[in-house]
């Protein structure tokens, strides 16, 4: 029934849209597929500034692709310098608001100066395009400044989300073999200080390769500064010039690696390069968010995830947008913080996650209803499937039945949005990400790679390379090839299940691998298991995602213990904290169940499918003939009652 409900775009929206009407979308799409070189070549030329033109639009040697081969470009230049010669020079790039209520308003000219000055600091310290930097910061303007300063000099960066623990930070520094760490004393979250420098110090004990740590002052609390290694950002900047030309870099020069969970315990560094990534981020700002020069745009994600990279930093700045940047939590000091921000800055476009929407729904309509939300004209959703009930609430209570909702499907690996409505063209169906964007050829296939019929569930693959796709896994091209390109040879395997309905709409159904999606954050079951078995009491652990009303999925861990007498209540809490220390608080299991044994196949593999069934349906119906000891399952299921 829900699939039958279709919301066509409002004529007023269509009249002003960047892409107006389905015919315009279809023509654009058709052209991108029939003549991709021409299509992307023209866009790259028109939408980005190049130091030197490319010789080939793309070179595809599956599974490795290069875009704009031989072209010279700089992402920082495109996000800043090129706007200075236009009316955008004194346009606000960021309205920043700290959680305690402090504010900053930064124009493109000012941001350019901040980035250039900090780039000069990095240059003076001897960092070059051969270096890699880890950035571990709160949501303050200096975070995009650090990223753009690195990009200006070709220093590849890897931002580590501030919610990650010292342990998680350490493995990322080591994997990247970074010489430079940029951090802050701390940041504010729910009125408490997140002490980032302390965590960085802890991580750095095992990172002898790090030569320098630059610390930005945010909270003003006292931190340890190691002489010879640590320096204050503001001290290094004293007397430094704000003139630092952006370096012409190869279009395929690495821009950043962002670590994300795979199906093993080891996170993978997803590598993105410069030209193609920037074009993807820029075009989707215009196509999907229908960005206009006068818009105030707010992506409420954290820059530490890919959403923040593409839709707080590179996409909006390259497109010359005015953005809101907010440091803290949506419930601080009260549950109307977001709506205060929307009305204060007259936000026109709001982009957030279904988890956030569901958390807001739970607090009641009175919070948004207290504020003037009439500036909003477009809403976006990302990170997980949006359930129709949350969609309807977002549409009615926040958008006042006036704002289209763009449900955007993409991944860390894809760099930018691949499947989403064009809001002035696509009739919406709540819960569907609708149609592919130009150049994107998705298909729903069976395990042999053959397309399945309309309405049938299958694996979502992408048949052709696109400009912003990942180039490899940092330091592990073999894993890149195996994980993404060998399941369905020649196609990019997304790891998601999907269905395409008779009207051609894509419905994304969730992961098909051992990856959970908790609050829109990707987390591998193995990662949590590896953390748990490090605890001295734990013999074995099996982790599955169980449905959760707010967070989409919640982490549920089945644990067997080593010999000894353990106080289960106490131990459950201890294990939860243990996982928080190993990975980060967001990975903390919602539930720990102690079991005598775990269900395994005869070859010793834990049957997670059964555990998933136990936590989802509270019964076991699937095929259990390969089980080593069937009684284990009946016992686990019986414990439900
Ligand atoms: O399962 C899909 C889900 O999030 C996964 C990608 O996670 P990550 O790389 O952390 O990036 C999240 C932000 C882009 C996908 O494989 N996902 C993301 N967006 C949607 C979604 N599932 C359904 N609908 C979406 N709009």
XYZ file of C-alpha atoms and ligand atoms in Angstrom:
667
model
C 0.000 0.000 0.000
C 2.741 2.402 0.972
C 4.408 1.844 -2.366
C 1.301 3.183 -4.052
C 1.638 6.555 -2.422
C 3.422 8.857 -4.781
C 4.307 12.481 -4.072
C 4.898 14.426 -7.285
C 7.061 17.523 -6.993
C 5.171 20.722 -6.273
C 4.815 22.933 -9.394
C 6.438 25.887 -7.580
C 9.460 23.749 -6.813
C 9.623 22.439 -10.378
C 9.479 25.955 -11.761
C 12.694 26.948 -9.991
C 14.520 23.610 -9.940
C 17.981 23.005 -11.362
C 16.540 19.942 -13.106
C 12.847 20.455 -13.878
C 10.597 17.546 -14.671
C 11.179 13.877 -15.395
C 11.884 14.501 -19.048
C 14.810 16.723 -18.184
C 16.125 14.103 -15.766
C 15.717 11.337 -18.335
C 17.448 13.320 -21.047
C 20.358 14.043 -18.713
C 20.572 10.415 -17.674
C 20.376 9.111 -21.232
C 23.162 11.394 -22.358
C 25.391 10.359 -19.455
C 25.013 6.706 -20.442
C 25.246 7.071 -24.205
C 28.191 9.462 -24.311
C 29.851 9.353 -20.893
C 33.126 10.916 -22.016
C 31.423 13.902 -23.512
C 29.004 14.195 -20.621
C 31.590 14.142 -17.820
C 34.194 16.021 -19.825
C 31.837 18.945 -20.364
C 30.779 19.022 -16.729
C 34.349 18.857 -15.457
C 35.277 21.762 -17.668
C 32.295 23.873 -16.735
C 31.964 23.072 -13.033
C 35.576 22.844 -11.847
C 38.696 24.953 -12.222
C 41.723 23.156 -13.674
C 45.364 24.168 -13.892
C 45.810 21.858 -16.857
C 43.287 19.969 -18.912
C 43.194 16.163 -19.002
C 44.090 14.061 -22.010
C 41.430 11.369 -21.395
C 38.165 11.636 -19.512
C 38.598 8.168 -18.064
C 40.633 4.996 -18.318
C 38.997 1.817 -17.133
C 41.147 -1.199 -16.452
C 38.743 -3.133 -14.236
C 38.667 -2.834 -11.317
C 40.943 0.210 -11.449
C 39.800 3.483 -12.915
C 41.367 6.865 -13.537
C 39.362 9.983 -14.282
C 40.572 13.088 -16.067
C 43.891 11.479 -16.829
C 46.759 13.943 -16.908
C 44.615 16.824 -15.628
C 45.986 19.125 -12.916
C 43.673 20.374 -10.216
C 43.497 21.309 -6.527
C 40.438 20.673 -4.332
C 41.254 23.505 -1.921
C 41.561 25.928 -4.852
C 38.169 24.820 -6.132
C 36.568 25.201 -2.705
C 38.081 28.616 -2.002
C 40.242 30.581 -4.426
C 37.992 30.387 -7.422
C 35.142 32.005 -5.469
C 37.247 35.000 -4.523
C 37.069 36.430 -8.018
C 33.263 36.315 -7.889
C 30.379 37.761 -5.878
C 30.948 34.899 -3.450
C 34.132 36.363 -1.983
C 32.280 37.921 0.932
C 29.529 35.343 1.047
C 29.307 33.337 4.259
C 30.833 29.887 3.846
C 30.043 28.722 7.388
C 27.721 29.850 10.102
C 29.281 27.945 12.949
C 27.628 27.337 16.260
C 29.341 25.665 19.187
C 27.324 23.538 21.540
C 27.701 26.030 24.423
C 26.205 28.702 22.130
C 29.320 30.483 20.874
C 29.135 31.595 17.258
C 31.373 32.372 14.319
C 30.542 33.590 10.864
C 33.200 32.882 8.255
C 33.159 34.204 4.699
C 34.891 32.565 1.759
C 37.577 35.244 1.900
C 38.172 34.579 5.595
C 38.138 30.820 5.153
C 40.636 31.150 2.326
C 42.957 33.120 4.619
C 42.589 30.609 7.473
C 43.342 27.684 5.176
C 46.267 29.403 3.480
C 47.827 30.412 6.789
C 47.551 26.913 8.197
C 48.878 25.435 4.942
C 51.907 27.711 5.325
C 52.400 26.314 8.826
C 52.375 22.769 7.447
C 54.708 23.741 4.635
C 57.143 25.386 7.050
C 57.184 22.199 9.129
C 58.332 20.316 6.054
C 55.165 18.457 5.124
C 54.708 17.789 1.421
C 52.488 15.950 -1.036
C 54.283 12.760 -0.058
C 52.865 12.965 3.494
C 49.730 11.736 5.200
C 47.932 13.396 8.093
C 45.440 12.108 10.612
C 42.848 14.660 11.713
C 41.050 13.988 15.015
C 38.974 17.035 15.864
C 35.621 18.251 17.086
C 33.128 19.975 14.780
C 34.790 23.380 14.775
C 35.781 25.451 11.706
C 39.405 24.410 12.159
C 38.427 20.885 11.122
C 37.525 21.830 7.520
C 40.431 24.293 7.639
C 42.831 21.438 8.448
C 41.385 19.276 5.661
C 41.565 22.049 3.088
C 45.091 23.062 4.159
C 46.212 19.470 3.617
C 44.428 19.367 0.258
C 46.112 22.629 -0.705
C 49.543 21.008 -0.421
C 48.531 17.530 -1.557
C 48.916 16.030 1.923
C 46.493 13.129 1.962
C 44.259 13.305 5.033
C 42.299 10.843 7.049
C 39.749 12.274 9.432
C 38.998 10.063 12.411
C 35.570 10.710 13.937
C 35.947 12.278 17.402
C 33.760 9.531 18.888
C 36.381 6.901 18.132
C 38.512 5.687 21.022
C 42.279 5.938 21.444
C 42.565 2.331 20.335
C 40.661 2.927 17.083
C 42.671 6.085 16.460
C 45.901 4.175 16.957
C 45.108 1.499 14.380
C 44.232 4.178 11.828
C 47.429 6.168 12.452
C 49.435 2.987 12.101
C 47.687 1.721 9.005
C 48.132 5.077 7.289
C 51.683 5.427 8.596
C 50.971 9.110 9.234
C 53.716 11.485 10.334
C 51.352 14.275 11.290
C 48.380 14.326 13.674
C 46.107 17.363 13.908
C 43.843 17.409 16.937
C 42.322 19.679 19.594
C 42.255 19.803 23.370
C 38.646 18.663 23.220
C 35.153 19.419 22.017
C 31.714 19.836 23.547
C 29.118 17.094 23.401
C 26.071 16.970 25.680
C 27.617 19.694 27.831
C 30.635 17.536 28.569
C 34.112 17.794 27.220
C 35.259 15.058 24.856
C 38.945 15.052 25.678
C 40.512 14.401 22.320
C 44.100 15.251 23.169
C 44.106 12.743 26.028
C 42.902 10.029 23.641
C 45.487 11.093 21.057
C 48.250 10.872 23.701
C 47.130 7.373 24.571
C 47.107 6.327 20.901
C 50.463 7.947 20.196
C 52.267 5.783 22.739
C 52.307 3.117 20.039
C 52.834 5.362 17.029
C 56.533 6.190 16.860
C 56.174 7.310 13.219
C 54.274 10.445 14.228
C 56.686 13.338 14.141
C 54.344 16.192 14.930
C 51.102 16.827 16.712
C 49.334 20.140 16.168
C 46.738 20.986 18.789
C 43.907 23.445 18.259
C 42.551 25.134 21.373
C 38.822 24.687 21.681
C 37.764 23.993 25.249
C 40.722 25.644 26.962
C 41.139 22.787 29.397
C 44.592 21.753 30.408
C 46.310 19.118 28.322
C 49.659 17.482 28.254
C 51.994 18.856 25.574
C 54.981 16.711 24.770
C 57.989 18.938 24.040
C 59.468 18.408 20.607
C 56.345 16.702 19.327
C 53.304 18.788 20.251
C 52.600 22.401 19.350
C 49.646 24.733 19.650
C 47.984 25.637 16.368
C 47.618 29.320 17.346
C 51.271 29.618 18.342
C 52.505 28.111 15.094
C 50.379 30.587 13.172
C 51.797 33.706 14.756
C 53.170 36.008 12.072
C 52.523 33.469 9.297
C 51.412 34.789 5.909
C 47.952 34.076 4.537
C 49.299 33.726 1.052
C 49.902 30.131 0.050
C 49.203 29.199 -3.553
C 47.395 25.906 -4.048
C 49.595 23.242 -5.578
C 48.596 21.927 -9.024
C 48.093 18.207 -8.380
C 47.397 15.279 -10.605
C 43.656 14.613 -10.952
C 44.351 11.188 -9.449
C 46.373 12.525 -6.512
C 44.991 11.026 -3.259
C 42.745 13.500 -1.464
C 41.778 11.408 1.516
C 41.386 7.937 2.936
C 38.456 7.352 5.208
C 38.352 4.238 7.325
C 35.182 2.221 7.355
C 34.126 -1.189 8.587
C 34.326 -4.162 6.315
C 33.426 -7.727 7.083
C 36.646 -8.453 8.949
C 37.880 -7.002 12.217
C 40.200 -4.605 10.403
C 38.730 -1.334 9.097
C 39.683 -0.463 5.549
C 41.010 2.872 4.347
C 38.777 3.867 1.444
C 40.895 5.933 -0.894
C 39.488 8.860 -2.832
C 41.412 10.970 -5.298
C 40.924 14.552 -6.381
C 39.287 15.367 -9.726
C 36.586 12.719 -10.028
C 35.647 12.900 -6.354
C 35.263 16.652 -6.470
C 33.122 16.511 -9.589
C 30.815 13.920 -7.981
C 30.454 15.949 -4.788
C 29.869 19.199 -6.692
C 27.310 17.869 -9.173
C 25.239 16.063 -6.560
C 24.997 19.318 -4.553
C 23.332 20.858 -7.570
C 21.281 17.894 -8.768
C 20.076 16.371 -5.520
C 20.057 19.373 -3.186
C 18.981 21.713 -5.970
C 21.442 24.191 -4.518
C 20.880 27.877 -5.260
C 23.335 30.646 -4.521
C 21.059 32.207 -1.911
C 20.390 28.958 -0.026
C 21.421 28.303 3.556
C 22.243 24.639 3.679
C 22.742 22.414 6.701
C 24.066 18.885 6.730
C 23.764 17.798 10.357
C 26.205 14.878 10.062
C 29.686 14.767 11.582
C 32.627 15.556 9.309
C 34.254 12.379 10.626
C 31.969 10.294 8.389
C 31.844 10.398 4.609
C 28.613 12.397 4.655
C 30.499 15.247 6.283
C 33.431 15.002 3.864
C 31.279 15.230 0.762
C 28.337 17.288 2.017
C 29.794 19.614 4.646
C 33.240 20.243 3.240
C 34.054 19.433 -0.394
C 30.628 19.488 -2.093
C 29.121 22.634 -0.540
C 32.339 24.665 -0.652
C 33.107 23.698 -4.223
C 29.548 24.669 -5.149
C 29.931 27.960 -3.235
C 27.216 27.262 -0.672
C 26.522 28.906 2.666
C 26.433 26.142 5.281
C 25.613 25.779 8.925
C 28.149 23.884 11.004
C 27.044 22.784 14.462
C 29.345 21.271 17.042
C 27.118 19.388 19.411
C 24.171 17.151 20.174
C 20.542 17.701 19.094
C 19.257 17.495 22.672
C 21.539 20.085 24.265
C 20.403 22.094 26.071
C 16.969 20.782 24.971
C 15.365 18.787 22.175
C 14.594 21.872 20.114
C 18.224 22.782 19.482
C 18.042 21.873 15.798
C 14.824 23.808 15.245
C 16.322 26.832 16.949
C 19.225 26.618 14.519
C 16.911 26.222 11.503
C 14.901 29.294 12.431
C 17.882 31.378 13.530
C 19.871 30.932 10.308
C 16.797 30.562 8.084
C 17.991 27.166 6.868
C 16.559 26.193 3.467
C 17.976 22.706 3.027
C 18.365 20.207 5.868
C 20.160 16.870 5.446
C 20.128 14.274 8.231
C 19.646 10.580 9.016
C 16.587 8.419 9.720
C 18.034 7.644 13.167
C 18.057 11.324 14.061
C 14.536 11.721 12.703
C 13.257 8.798 14.782
C 14.933 10.157 17.914
C 13.231 13.499 17.269
C 9.863 11.829 16.652
C 10.091 10.215 20.055
C 10.400 13.633 21.720
C 7.133 14.825 20.228
C 5.936 17.438 17.773
C 5.843 20.220 20.325
C 9.601 20.817 19.952
C 9.601 21.637 16.218
C 6.190 23.291 16.495
C 7.599 25.956 18.797
C 9.814 27.312 16.026
C 9.459 28.954 12.656
C 10.539 26.366 10.110
C 9.091 28.195 7.127
C 12.533 28.785 5.586
C 12.913 25.069 4.802
C 12.371 24.115 1.183
C 14.103 20.751 0.856
C 14.836 17.862 3.223
C 17.346 15.038 2.851
C 17.936 11.644 4.400
C 21.000 9.401 4.388
C 22.686 6.450 6.026
C 20.014 3.784 6.236
C 16.642 2.938 4.788
C 14.060 5.461 5.965
C 10.917 3.751 7.156
C 7.733 5.233 5.676
C 6.456 6.347 9.123
C 9.591 8.414 9.740
C 9.403 9.745 6.168
C 5.809 10.881 6.670
C 6.663 12.613 9.955
C 9.650 14.394 8.420
C 7.464 15.421 5.487
C 4.507 16.619 7.571
C 5.963 17.982 10.813
C 9.254 19.407 9.568
C 8.562 20.074 5.892
C 4.900 21.089 6.444
C 3.982 19.034 3.356
C 5.783 21.621 1.266
C 9.323 20.258 1.045
C 10.399 17.332 -1.101
C 12.489 14.701 0.695
C 15.557 13.391 -1.066
C 16.378 9.905 0.203
C 20.005 9.566 -0.838
C 21.657 6.194 -1.209
C 25.428 6.022 -1.283
C 28.440 4.720 0.654
C 31.880 5.737 1.855
C 33.135 3.878 -1.202
C 30.963 5.688 -3.724
C 32.208 9.138 -2.642
C 28.978 10.875 -3.563
C 25.273 10.133 -3.860
C 24.459 7.533 -6.538
C 20.740 6.854 -6.162
C 18.388 9.667 -5.163
C 15.531 11.764 -6.441
C 16.062 14.997 -8.292
C 13.630 17.016 -6.235
C 12.221 19.080 -9.098
C 11.706 16.034 -11.249
C 11.127 12.773 -9.432
C 7.770 11.759 -7.973
C 8.653 10.446 -4.510
C 7.701 7.179 -2.885
C 8.386 7.174 0.882
C 11.152 4.673 1.623
C 12.559 4.511 -1.901
C 15.792 6.219 -2.970
C 14.096 6.290 -6.423
C 16.405 6.493 -9.464
C 20.095 6.523 -10.345
C 21.864 9.809 -10.904
C 23.562 10.517 -14.240
C 26.338 8.097 -15.099
C 25.242 5.528 -12.528
C 24.094 2.115 -13.733
C 22.741 0.115 -10.812
C 21.128 -3.266 -11.137
C 19.546 -5.806 -8.814
C 21.012 -9.242 -9.497
C 21.026 -12.791 -8.154
C 24.137 -14.536 -6.872
C 25.200 -15.426 -10.417
C 25.067 -11.766 -11.435
C 21.919 -12.075 -13.535
C 19.273 -9.372 -13.180
C 16.249 -10.401 -11.129
C 12.691 -9.571 -12.106
C 10.976 -6.387 -11.006
C 9.707 -6.682 -7.460
C 12.212 -9.407 -6.512
C 14.920 -8.946 -3.963
C 18.577 -9.287 -4.955
C 22.045 -7.802 -4.624
C 22.625 -4.221 -5.625
C 25.538 -3.851 -8.034
C 26.812 -0.938 -10.111
C 27.739 -1.858 -13.670
C 29.998 1.013 -14.659
C 32.665 3.150 -13.020
C 31.689 6.687 -11.970
C 33.933 9.694 -11.268
C 33.786 9.739 -7.442
C 34.204 6.015 -6.875
C 36.887 4.775 -4.493
C 40.159 3.959 -6.202
C 41.443 1.249 -3.874
C 41.775 0.238 -0.237
C 44.795 1.984 1.221
C 47.688 -0.477 1.157
C 45.529 -3.401 0.068
C 44.557 -3.408 -3.620
C 43.957 -7.163 -3.446
C 41.274 -6.750 -0.816
C 39.723 -4.011 -2.958
C 39.540 -6.353 -5.899
C 38.189 -9.270 -3.897
C 35.637 -7.410 -1.839
C 34.106 -5.203 -4.447
C 34.749 -6.681 -7.869
C 34.913 -10.464 -7.637
C 31.469 -11.373 -6.284
C 29.858 -10.338 -9.550
C 32.825 -10.118 -11.919
C 33.077 -6.780 -13.686
C 30.494 -5.081 -11.443
C 30.885 -3.124 -8.238
C 29.322 -5.125 -5.397
C 27.676 -2.754 -2.922
C 26.996 -5.241 -0.121
C 23.379 -4.057 -0.038
C 20.206 -5.926 -0.866
C 17.672 -4.091 -2.989
C 14.506 -4.414 -4.985
C 13.388 -2.519 -8.038
C 9.641 -2.098 -8.352
C 7.625 -2.197 -11.565
C 8.019 1.556 -11.987
C 11.785 1.187 -11.827
C 12.174 2.655 -8.307
C 15.039 1.303 -6.207
C 14.270 0.187 -2.641
C 17.391 -0.424 -0.577
C 16.814 -3.157 1.964
C 20.024 -3.212 4.026
C 23.312 -5.055 4.175
C 23.796 -8.615 3.024
C 27.154 -9.064 4.728
C 28.237 -9.071 8.368
C 27.992 -5.340 8.589
C 25.568 -3.668 10.972
C 24.120 -0.224 10.567
C 23.769 1.395 13.973
C 22.449 4.962 13.897
C 23.558 5.148 10.269
C 27.105 4.208 11.271
C 28.625 1.208 9.717
C 30.053 -1.339 12.099
C 31.259 -4.850 11.406
C 30.183 -7.714 13.626
C 33.774 -9.004 13.545
C 35.146 -5.710 14.798
C 32.978 -5.882 17.924
C 33.728 -9.587 18.357
C 37.478 -8.985 18.162
C 37.101 -6.301 20.821
C 35.093 -8.580 23.119
C 37.451 -11.542 22.972
C 40.293 -9.325 24.160
C 38.580 -9.226 27.555
C 40.037 -11.845 29.938
C 36.643 -13.338 30.843
C 35.482 -13.923 27.275
C 36.048 -17.230 25.516
C 33.998 -16.623 22.394
C 31.747 -13.893 21.081
C 29.239 -13.649 18.254
C 27.699 -10.323 17.384
C 24.583 -9.603 15.359
C 22.488 -6.538 14.679
C 18.989 -6.598 16.065
C 16.232 -4.276 14.926
C 15.927 -1.124 17.014
C 13.168 1.425 16.856
C 15.487 4.418 16.993
C 18.939 3.379 15.850
C 17.799 1.052 13.030
C 19.953 -1.738 14.359
C 21.468 -2.255 17.775
C 24.496 -4.357 18.649
C 23.595 -7.636 20.327
C 26.469 -9.805 21.547
C 26.335 -13.476 22.472
C 29.215 -14.317 24.735
C 30.609 -17.505 26.216
C 32.886 -17.189 29.205
C 36.100 -18.797 30.274
C 36.104 -21.021 33.366
C 35.526 -19.068 36.537
C 32.727 -17.469 38.505
C 31.581 -14.267 36.948
C 29.005 -11.811 38.145
C 26.910 -11.536 34.976
C 25.210 -8.206 35.706
C 28.428 -6.538 36.519
C 30.307 -8.235 33.704
C 27.784 -7.158 31.060
C 28.396 -3.512 31.953
C 32.106 -4.073 32.042
C 32.086 -5.653 28.584
C 30.037 -2.793 27.197
C 32.583 -0.302 28.498
C 35.360 -2.491 27.199
C 33.963 -2.253 23.655
C 33.584 1.518 24.070
C 37.268 1.719 24.949
C 38.329 -0.514 22.076
C 36.222 1.119 19.347
C 34.118 4.020 20.603
C 30.958 4.612 22.568
C 28.724 4.309 19.524
C 29.786 0.641 19.167
C 28.762 -0.302 22.711
C 26.482 -3.375 22.618
C 22.893 -2.608 23.572
C 22.604 -6.137 24.848
C 24.990 -8.832 26.045
C 23.702 -12.369 26.344
C 25.707 -15.005 28.094
C 25.469 -18.442 26.526
C 26.911 -21.829 27.340
C 27.871 -22.366 23.740
C 27.376 -20.732 20.352
C 25.686 -22.446 17.410
C 28.298 -23.595 14.928
C 28.493 -25.544 11.711
C 30.387 -28.822 11.701
C 33.388 -26.974 10.332
C 33.293 -24.641 13.332
C 31.810 -21.484 11.774
C 29.491 -19.532 14.013
C 26.025 -19.490 12.487
C 25.238 -15.807 12.805
C 22.176 -16.263 10.658
C 20.546 -18.254 13.447
C 21.514 -15.737 16.079
C 20.111 -12.959 13.921
C 16.895 -14.917 13.677
C 16.769 -15.404 17.429
C 17.101 -11.683 18.133
C 14.773 -10.677 15.308
C 11.928 -13.180 15.444
C 12.651 -14.912 18.748
C 12.367 -18.286 17.014
C 14.450 -20.417 14.716
C 12.955 -21.613 11.468
C 15.833 -21.779 8.981
C 17.822 -24.766 7.899
C 19.760 -26.072 10.859
C 20.902 -29.376 9.421
C 24.512 -28.257 9.335
C 24.492 -27.373 12.993
C 26.932 -29.141 15.189
C 24.733 -29.085 18.244
C 21.120 -28.201 17.676
C 20.367 -28.066 21.397
C 22.441 -24.907 21.648
C 19.929 -23.069 19.510
C 16.865 -24.318 21.297
C 18.440 -23.276 24.564
C 19.311 -19.812 23.265
C 15.820 -19.324 21.836
C 14.218 -20.604 25.045
C 16.069 -17.984 27.072
C 13.875 -15.455 25.307
C 10.823 -16.489 27.279
O 23.540 -0.071 3.682
C 23.644 1.169 3.026
C 23.377 2.280 4.011
O 24.635 2.688 4.496
C 25.677 1.936 3.875
C 26.883 2.806 3.650
O 27.404 3.199 4.893
P 28.554 4.264 4.989
O 29.643 3.895 4.067
O 28.877 4.419 6.422
O 27.921 5.591 4.426
C 26.799 6.138 5.028
C 26.510 7.496 4.423
C 26.557 7.552 2.942
C 25.072 1.440 2.593
O 25.735 0.300 2.105
N 22.695 3.421 3.390
C 23.219 4.638 3.133
N 22.272 5.452 2.626
C 21.132 4.747 2.539
C 21.401 3.450 3.021
N 20.463 2.498 3.047
C 19.237 2.822 2.603
N 18.901 4.035 2.140
C 19.803 5.032 2.089
N 19.449 6.235 1.664
